[in-house]
Short mmCIF file of C-alpha atoms in Angstrom, two decimals:
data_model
loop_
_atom_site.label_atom_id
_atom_site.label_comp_id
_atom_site.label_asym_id
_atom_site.label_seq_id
_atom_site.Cartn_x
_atom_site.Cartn_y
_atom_site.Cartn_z
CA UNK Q 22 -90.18 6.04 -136.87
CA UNK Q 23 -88.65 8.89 -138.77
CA UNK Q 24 -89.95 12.63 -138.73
CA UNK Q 25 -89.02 15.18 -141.71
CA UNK Q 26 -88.03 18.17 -139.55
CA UNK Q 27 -87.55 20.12 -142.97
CA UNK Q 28 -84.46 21.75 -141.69
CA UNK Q 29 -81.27 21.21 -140.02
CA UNK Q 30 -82.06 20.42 -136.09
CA UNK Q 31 -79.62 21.14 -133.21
CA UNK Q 32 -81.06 19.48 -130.08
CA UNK Q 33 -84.10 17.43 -129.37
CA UNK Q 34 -85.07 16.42 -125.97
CA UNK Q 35 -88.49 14.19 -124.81
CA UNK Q 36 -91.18 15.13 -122.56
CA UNK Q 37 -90.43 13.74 -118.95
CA UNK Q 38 -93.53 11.82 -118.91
CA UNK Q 39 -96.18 11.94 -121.63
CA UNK Q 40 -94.88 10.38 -125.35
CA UNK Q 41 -93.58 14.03 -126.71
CA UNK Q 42 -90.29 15.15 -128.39
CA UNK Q 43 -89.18 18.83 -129.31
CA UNK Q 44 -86.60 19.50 -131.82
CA UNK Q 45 -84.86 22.86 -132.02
CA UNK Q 46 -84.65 23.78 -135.95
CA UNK Q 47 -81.64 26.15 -137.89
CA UNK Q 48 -84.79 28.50 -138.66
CA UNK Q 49 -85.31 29.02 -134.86
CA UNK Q 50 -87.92 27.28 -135.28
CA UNK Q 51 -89.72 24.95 -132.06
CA UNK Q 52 -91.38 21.89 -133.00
CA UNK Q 53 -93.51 19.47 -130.77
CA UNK Q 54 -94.62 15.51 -131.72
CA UNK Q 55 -96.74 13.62 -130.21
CA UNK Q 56 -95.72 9.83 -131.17
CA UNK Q 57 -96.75 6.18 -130.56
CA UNK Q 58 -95.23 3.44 -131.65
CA UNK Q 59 -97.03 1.90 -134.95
CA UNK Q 60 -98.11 4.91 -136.11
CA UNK Q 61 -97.19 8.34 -137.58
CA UNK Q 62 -95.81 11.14 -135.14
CA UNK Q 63 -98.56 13.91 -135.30
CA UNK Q 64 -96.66 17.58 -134.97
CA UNK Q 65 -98.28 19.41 -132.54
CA UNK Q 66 -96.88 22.50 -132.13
CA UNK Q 67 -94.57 25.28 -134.75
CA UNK Q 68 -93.37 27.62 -132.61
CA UNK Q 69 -90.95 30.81 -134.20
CA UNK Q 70 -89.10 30.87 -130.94
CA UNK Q 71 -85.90 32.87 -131.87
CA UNK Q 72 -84.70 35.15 -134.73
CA UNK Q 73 -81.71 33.21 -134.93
CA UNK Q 74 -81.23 29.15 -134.57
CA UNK Q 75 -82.43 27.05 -131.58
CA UNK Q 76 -79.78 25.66 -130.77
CA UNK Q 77 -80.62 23.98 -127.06
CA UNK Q 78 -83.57 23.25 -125.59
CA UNK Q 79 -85.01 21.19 -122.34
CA UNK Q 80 -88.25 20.18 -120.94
CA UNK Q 81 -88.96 21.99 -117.69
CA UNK Q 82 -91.48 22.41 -114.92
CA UNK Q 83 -92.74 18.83 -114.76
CA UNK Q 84 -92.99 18.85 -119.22
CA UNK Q 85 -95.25 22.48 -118.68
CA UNK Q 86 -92.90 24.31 -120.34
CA UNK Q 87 -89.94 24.54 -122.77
CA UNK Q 88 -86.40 26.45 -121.99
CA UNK Q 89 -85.03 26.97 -125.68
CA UNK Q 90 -81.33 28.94 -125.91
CA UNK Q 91 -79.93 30.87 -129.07
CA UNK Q 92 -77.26 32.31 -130.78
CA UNK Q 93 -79.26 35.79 -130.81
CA UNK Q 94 -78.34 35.22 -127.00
CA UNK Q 95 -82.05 35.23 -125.78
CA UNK Q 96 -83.94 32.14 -123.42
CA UNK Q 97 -87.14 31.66 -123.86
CA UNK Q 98 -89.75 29.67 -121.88
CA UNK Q 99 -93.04 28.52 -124.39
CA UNK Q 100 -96.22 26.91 -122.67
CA UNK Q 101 -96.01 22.91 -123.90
CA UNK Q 102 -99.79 22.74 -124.30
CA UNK Q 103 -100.69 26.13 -126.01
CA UNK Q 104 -97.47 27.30 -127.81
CA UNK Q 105 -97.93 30.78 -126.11
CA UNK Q 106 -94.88 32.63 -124.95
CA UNK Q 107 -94.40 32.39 -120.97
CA UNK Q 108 -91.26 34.46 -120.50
CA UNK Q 109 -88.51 35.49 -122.66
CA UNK Q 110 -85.15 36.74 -121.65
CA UNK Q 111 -83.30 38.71 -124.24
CA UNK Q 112 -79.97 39.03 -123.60
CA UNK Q 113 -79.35 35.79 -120.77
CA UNK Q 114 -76.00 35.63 -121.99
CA UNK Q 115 -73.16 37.82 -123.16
CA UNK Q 116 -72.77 35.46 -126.28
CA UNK Q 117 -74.52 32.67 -128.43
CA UNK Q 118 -75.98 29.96 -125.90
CA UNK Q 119 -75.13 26.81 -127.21
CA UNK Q 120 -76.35 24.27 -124.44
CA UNK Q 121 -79.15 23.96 -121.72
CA UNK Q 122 -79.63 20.87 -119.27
CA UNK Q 123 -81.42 20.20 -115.97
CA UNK Q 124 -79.88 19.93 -113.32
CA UNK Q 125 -82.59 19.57 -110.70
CA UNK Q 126 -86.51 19.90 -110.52
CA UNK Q 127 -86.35 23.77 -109.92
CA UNK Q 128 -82.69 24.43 -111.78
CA UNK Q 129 -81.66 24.12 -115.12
CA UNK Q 130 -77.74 25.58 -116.36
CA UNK Q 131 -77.11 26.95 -119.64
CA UNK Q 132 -73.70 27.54 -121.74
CA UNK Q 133 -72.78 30.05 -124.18
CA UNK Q 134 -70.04 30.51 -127.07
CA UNK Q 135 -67.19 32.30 -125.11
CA UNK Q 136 -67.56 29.97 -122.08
CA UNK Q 137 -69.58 31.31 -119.34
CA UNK Q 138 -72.03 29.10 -117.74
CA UNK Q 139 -75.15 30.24 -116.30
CA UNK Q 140 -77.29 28.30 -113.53
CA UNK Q 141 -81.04 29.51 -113.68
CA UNK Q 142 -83.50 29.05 -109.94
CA UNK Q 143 -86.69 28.52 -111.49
CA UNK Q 144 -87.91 28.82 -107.98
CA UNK Q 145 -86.05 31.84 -106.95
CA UNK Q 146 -86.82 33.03 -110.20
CA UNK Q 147 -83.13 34.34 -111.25
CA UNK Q 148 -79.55 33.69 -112.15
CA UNK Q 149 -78.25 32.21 -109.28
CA UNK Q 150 -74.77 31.36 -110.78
CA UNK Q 151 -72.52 32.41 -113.10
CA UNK Q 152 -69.16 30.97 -113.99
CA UNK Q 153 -66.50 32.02 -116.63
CA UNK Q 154 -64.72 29.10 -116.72
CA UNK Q 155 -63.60 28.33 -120.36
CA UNK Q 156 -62.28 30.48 -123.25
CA UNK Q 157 -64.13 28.87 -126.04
CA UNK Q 158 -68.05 27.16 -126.31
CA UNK Q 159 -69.53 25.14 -124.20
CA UNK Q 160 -69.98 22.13 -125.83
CA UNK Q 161 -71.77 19.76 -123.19
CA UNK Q 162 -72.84 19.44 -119.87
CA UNK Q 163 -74.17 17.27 -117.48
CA UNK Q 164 -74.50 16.91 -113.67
CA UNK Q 165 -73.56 15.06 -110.52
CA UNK Q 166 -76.70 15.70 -108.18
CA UNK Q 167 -75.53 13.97 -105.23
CA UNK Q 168 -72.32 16.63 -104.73
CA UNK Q 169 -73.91 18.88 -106.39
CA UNK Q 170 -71.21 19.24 -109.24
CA UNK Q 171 -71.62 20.23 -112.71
CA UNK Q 172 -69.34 18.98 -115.20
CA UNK Q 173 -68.72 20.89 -118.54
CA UNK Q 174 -66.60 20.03 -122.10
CA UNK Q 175 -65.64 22.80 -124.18
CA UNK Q 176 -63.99 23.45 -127.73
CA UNK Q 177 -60.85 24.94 -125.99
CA UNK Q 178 -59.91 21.25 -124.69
CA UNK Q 179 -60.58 20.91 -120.82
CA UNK Q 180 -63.29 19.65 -118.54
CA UNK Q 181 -64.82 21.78 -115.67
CA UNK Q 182 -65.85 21.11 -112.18
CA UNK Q 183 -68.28 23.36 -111.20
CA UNK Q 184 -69.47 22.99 -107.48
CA UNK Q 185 -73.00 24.65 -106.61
CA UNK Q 186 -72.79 24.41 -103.12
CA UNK Q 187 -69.92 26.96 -102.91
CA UNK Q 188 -70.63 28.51 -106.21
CA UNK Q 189 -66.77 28.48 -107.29
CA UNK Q 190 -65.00 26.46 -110.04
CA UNK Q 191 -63.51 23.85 -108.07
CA UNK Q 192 -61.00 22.62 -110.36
CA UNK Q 193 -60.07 21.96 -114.71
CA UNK Q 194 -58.65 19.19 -116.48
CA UNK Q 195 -55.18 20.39 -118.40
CA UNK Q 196 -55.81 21.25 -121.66
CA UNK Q 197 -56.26 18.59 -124.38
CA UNK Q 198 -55.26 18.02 -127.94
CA UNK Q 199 -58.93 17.43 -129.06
CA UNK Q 200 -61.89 19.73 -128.53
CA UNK Q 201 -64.14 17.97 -125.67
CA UNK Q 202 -67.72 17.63 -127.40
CA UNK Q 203 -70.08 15.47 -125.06
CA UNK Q 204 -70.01 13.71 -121.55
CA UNK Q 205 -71.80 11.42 -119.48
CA UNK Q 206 -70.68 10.34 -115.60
CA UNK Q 207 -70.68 6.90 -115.26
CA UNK Q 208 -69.12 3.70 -113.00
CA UNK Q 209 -71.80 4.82 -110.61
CA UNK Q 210 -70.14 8.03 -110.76
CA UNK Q 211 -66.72 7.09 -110.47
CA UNK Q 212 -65.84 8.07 -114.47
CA UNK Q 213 -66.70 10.71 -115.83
CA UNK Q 214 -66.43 10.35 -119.93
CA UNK Q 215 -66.07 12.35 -122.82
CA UNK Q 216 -66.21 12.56 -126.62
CA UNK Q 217 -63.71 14.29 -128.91
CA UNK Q 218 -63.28 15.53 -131.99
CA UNK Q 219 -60.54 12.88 -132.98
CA UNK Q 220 -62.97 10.11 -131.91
CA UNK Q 221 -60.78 9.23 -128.78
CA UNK Q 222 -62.89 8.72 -125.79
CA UNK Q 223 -61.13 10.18 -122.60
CA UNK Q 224 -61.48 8.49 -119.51
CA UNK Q 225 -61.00 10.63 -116.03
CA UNK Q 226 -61.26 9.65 -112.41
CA UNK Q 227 -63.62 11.53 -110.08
CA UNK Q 228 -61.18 13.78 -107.69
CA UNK Q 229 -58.67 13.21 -110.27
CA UNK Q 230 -59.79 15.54 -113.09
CA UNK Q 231 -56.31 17.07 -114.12
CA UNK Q 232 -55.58 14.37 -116.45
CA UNK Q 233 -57.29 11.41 -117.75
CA UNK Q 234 -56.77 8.52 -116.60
CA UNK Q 235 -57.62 6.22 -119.92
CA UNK Q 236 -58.19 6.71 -123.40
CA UNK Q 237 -60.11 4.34 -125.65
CA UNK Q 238 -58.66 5.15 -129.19
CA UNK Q 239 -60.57 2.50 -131.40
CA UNK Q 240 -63.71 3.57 -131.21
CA UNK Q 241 -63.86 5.95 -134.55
CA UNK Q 242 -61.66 7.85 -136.44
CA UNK Q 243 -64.70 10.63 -136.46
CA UNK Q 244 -65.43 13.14 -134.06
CA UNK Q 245 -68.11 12.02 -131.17
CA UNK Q 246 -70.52 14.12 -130.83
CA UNK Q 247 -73.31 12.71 -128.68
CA UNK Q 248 -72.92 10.16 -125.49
CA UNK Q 249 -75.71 8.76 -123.83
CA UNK Q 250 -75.69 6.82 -121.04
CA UNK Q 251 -77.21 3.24 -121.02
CA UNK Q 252 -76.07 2.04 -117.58
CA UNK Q 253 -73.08 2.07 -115.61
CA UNK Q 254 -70.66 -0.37 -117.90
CA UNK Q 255 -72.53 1.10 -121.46
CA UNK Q 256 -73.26 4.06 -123.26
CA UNK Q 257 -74.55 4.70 -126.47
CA UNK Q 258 -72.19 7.18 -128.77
CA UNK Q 259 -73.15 9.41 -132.15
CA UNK Q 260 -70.55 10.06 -134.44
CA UNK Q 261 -69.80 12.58 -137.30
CA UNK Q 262 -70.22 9.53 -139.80
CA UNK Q 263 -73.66 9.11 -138.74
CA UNK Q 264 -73.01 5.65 -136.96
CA UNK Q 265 -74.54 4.87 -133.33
CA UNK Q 266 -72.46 2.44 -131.49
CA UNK Q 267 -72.76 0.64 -128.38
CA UNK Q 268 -69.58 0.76 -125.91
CA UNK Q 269 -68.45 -0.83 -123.02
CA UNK Q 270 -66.70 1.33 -120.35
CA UNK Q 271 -63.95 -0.87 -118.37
CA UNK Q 272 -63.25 -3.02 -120.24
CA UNK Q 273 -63.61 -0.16 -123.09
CA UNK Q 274 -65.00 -2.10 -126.22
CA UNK Q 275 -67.07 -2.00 -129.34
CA UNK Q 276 -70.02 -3.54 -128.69
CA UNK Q 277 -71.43 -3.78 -131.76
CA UNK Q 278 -72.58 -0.70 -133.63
CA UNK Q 279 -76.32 -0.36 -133.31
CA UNK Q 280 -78.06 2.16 -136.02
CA UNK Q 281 -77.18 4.43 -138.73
CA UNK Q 282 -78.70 7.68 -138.62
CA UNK Q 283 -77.54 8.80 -141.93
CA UNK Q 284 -74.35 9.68 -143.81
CA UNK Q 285 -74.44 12.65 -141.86
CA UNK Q 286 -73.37 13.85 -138.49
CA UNK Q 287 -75.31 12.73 -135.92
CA UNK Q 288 -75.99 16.23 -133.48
CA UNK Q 289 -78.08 14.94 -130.70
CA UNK Q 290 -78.96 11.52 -128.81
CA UNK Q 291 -81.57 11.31 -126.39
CA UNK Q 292 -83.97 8.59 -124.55
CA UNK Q 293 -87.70 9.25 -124.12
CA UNK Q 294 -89.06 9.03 -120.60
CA UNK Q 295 -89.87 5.13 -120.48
CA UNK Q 296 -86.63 4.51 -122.39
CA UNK Q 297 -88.47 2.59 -125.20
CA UNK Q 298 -87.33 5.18 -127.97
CA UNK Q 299 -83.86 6.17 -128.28
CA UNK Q 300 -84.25 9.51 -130.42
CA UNK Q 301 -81.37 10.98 -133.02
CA UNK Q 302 -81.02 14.11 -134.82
CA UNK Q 303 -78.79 14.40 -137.45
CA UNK Q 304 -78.02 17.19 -141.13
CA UNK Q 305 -80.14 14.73 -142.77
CA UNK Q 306 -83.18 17.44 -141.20
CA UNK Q 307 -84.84 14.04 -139.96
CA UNK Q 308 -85.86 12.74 -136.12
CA UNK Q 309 -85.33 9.55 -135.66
CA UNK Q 310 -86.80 7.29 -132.80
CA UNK Q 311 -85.36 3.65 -132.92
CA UNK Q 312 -86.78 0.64 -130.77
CA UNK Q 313 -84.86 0.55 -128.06
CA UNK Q 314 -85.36 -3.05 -127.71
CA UNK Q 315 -84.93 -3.75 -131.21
CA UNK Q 316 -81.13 -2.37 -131.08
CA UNK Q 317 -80.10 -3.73 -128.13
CA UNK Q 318 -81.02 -7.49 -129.63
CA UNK Q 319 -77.91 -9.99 -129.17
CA UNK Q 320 -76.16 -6.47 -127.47
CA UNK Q 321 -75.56 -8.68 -123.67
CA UNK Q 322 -78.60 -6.61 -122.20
CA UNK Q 323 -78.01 -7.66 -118.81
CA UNK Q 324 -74.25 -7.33 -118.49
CA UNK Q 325 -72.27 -7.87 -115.09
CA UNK Q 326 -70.50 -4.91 -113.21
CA UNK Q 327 -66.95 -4.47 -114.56
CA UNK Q 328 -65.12 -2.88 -111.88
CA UNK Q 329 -61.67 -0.58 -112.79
CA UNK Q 330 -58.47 -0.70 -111.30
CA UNK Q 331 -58.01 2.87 -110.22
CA UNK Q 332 -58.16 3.87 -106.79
CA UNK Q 333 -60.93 6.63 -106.86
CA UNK Q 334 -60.33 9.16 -104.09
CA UNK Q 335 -62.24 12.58 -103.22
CA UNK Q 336 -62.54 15.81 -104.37
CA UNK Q 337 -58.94 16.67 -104.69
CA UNK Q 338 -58.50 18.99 -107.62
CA UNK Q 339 -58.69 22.74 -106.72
CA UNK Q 340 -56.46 24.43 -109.43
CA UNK Q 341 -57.42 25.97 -112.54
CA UNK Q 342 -54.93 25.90 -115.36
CA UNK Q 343 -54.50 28.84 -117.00
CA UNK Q 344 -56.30 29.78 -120.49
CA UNK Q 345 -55.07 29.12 -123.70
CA UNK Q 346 -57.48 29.92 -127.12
CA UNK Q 347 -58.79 27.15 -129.05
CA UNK Q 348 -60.98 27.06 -132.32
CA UNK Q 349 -64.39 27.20 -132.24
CA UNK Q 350 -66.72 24.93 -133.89
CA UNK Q 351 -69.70 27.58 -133.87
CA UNK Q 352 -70.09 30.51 -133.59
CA UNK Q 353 -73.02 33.27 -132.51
CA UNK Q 354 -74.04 36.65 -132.44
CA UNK Q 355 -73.32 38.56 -129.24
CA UNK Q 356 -75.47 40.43 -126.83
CA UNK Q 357 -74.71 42.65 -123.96
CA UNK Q 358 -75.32 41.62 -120.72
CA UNK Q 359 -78.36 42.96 -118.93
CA UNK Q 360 -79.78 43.10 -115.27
CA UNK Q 361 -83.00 41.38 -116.21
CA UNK Q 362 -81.00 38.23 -116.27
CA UNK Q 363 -82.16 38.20 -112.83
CA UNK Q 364 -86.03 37.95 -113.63
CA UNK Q 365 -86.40 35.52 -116.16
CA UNK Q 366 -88.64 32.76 -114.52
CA UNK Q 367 -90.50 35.43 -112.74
CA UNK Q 368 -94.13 34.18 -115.18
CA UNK Q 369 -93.21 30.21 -114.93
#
């Protein structure tokens, strides 16, 4: 199935139960589908969420509501079945956000253009963390919920540890030739992986996050932007030449590569709720949602546990290198910070 967004989309993300996807659109624009497979996706909602792009954008509160982040540095929070504004936070960060995820079913962290991350208590109803922990955007994110660790990529080259329990940066990787644009956790959280620009995928031990510990070089000579993870040998990677592949993670391998989005980038990979649909965005301005099943044909579907030579330990990395400027690949308007950062969930 294929959906003319009409403009350039920066982040999709599927409703955690019901057969919806949201797209975030250059204009600022919100826009809801309703699909099914065999038929055409029927748009449900337009919203004009944000003067400036949407550039992020999650499902929260059980797929009631949905957290969209900007470059004009405001959050919002629109009502999934209405389109009506619940809450709207205008200046949640100090520069452009550039990534939301969930962490858990009352938390969701968001990360802006100079580097600060943000961790939102939709229960609490306030910013209940903030760490400045790279110089340049935050590029991904995603989280370890049985330590309680969040792990960030950033366009100045290094990986973050951020642990929740004691609210501190526990440790960062040294800084890397490549910009870091995308990470999963995998190896049932014994790897933690991430895209570059280059197309190198860097490999790093949990406990050991200083340096990597492996680097799989062949996969593209194009930057990665997107990683999704399939299982705990296999993730699915978008690249800027608009191919999706299929890699194995120890042994690190080609698979085979699975679709072709377009000539174009491909910005965002994501799976809907029942994993049928494996949904791309991409500067074509078109959603895509590919048959899961259908690419994954003559792939090894059921592939055995490959288990890695290193010797995994604990949390052992507790230094921060110090900064060092990189380029960045985006860039926002800025806001100024403002106390009612604190009261954003207060209608949700």
């Amino acid at each position: 199935m294929e959906i003319d967004l009409g403009k350039l989309p920066f982040d999709l993300d599927f409703h955690p139960s019901n057969n919806l996807v949201a797209a975030g659109l250059i204009t600022g624009d919100l826009l809801l589908y309703r699909y099914q497979a065999e038929s055409t996706p029927q748009r449900l909602l337009e919203v004009n969420a944000h003067t400036e792009s949407c550039r992020a954008l999650r499902f929260v509160n059980e797929g009631r509501a949905i957290v969209t982040g900007s470059p004009d540095c405001s959050i919002l929070a629109t009502d999934t079945e209405t389109g009506t504004e619940i809450a709207r936070l205008e200046n949640s960060h100090g520069a452009a956000v550039n990534r939301i995820v969930n962490l858990t079913e009352s938390t969701i962290a968001s990360g802006d253009d100079e580097g600060c991350v943000k961790v939102w208590d939709t229960r609490q109803r306030s910013c209940c963390n903030t760490f400045n922990v790279h110089e340049e955007y935050i590029s991904d994110m995603t989280f370890a919920s049985d330590s309680m660790k969040l792990i960030g990529t950033s366009g100045d080259g290094t990986l973050s540890v951020c642990n929740l329990r004691s609210n501190k940066v526990q440790t960062r990787s040294e800084f890397s030739e490549d910009e870091l644009l995308s990470v999963v956790i995998m190896k049932n959280g014994r790897k933690v992986i991430c895209g570059t620009q280059s197309g190198t995928l860097l490999l790093y031990s949990w406990g050991f996050f200083k340096d990597c510990s492996d680097r799989f070089v062949d996969l593209s000579p194009n930057s990665v932007d997107a990683l999704l993870k399939l299982d705990e040998d296999r993730l699915i990677t978008g690249s800027e030449n608009g191919i999706i592949s299929l890699v194995g993670i120890l042994p690190n391998r080609i698979i085979q590569p699975i679709a072709e989005h377009s000539e174009y980038p491909v910005e965002r990979l994501a799976f809907s709720h029942d994993r049928k649909f494996l949904g791309s965005i991409s500067h074509d301005q078109t959603l895509k949602l590919w048959d899961l099943d259908d690419l994954l044909q003559g792939s090894g579907n059921n592939m055995p546990n490959n288990s890695d030579d290193d010797s995994d330990g604990m949390d052992v990395d507790d230094c921060i290198p110090k900064p060092s400027k990189g380029t960045k690949r985006k860039n926002g308007s800025k806001g100024q910070n403002s106390s009612s950062s604190n009261n954003f969930f207060v209608d949700l």
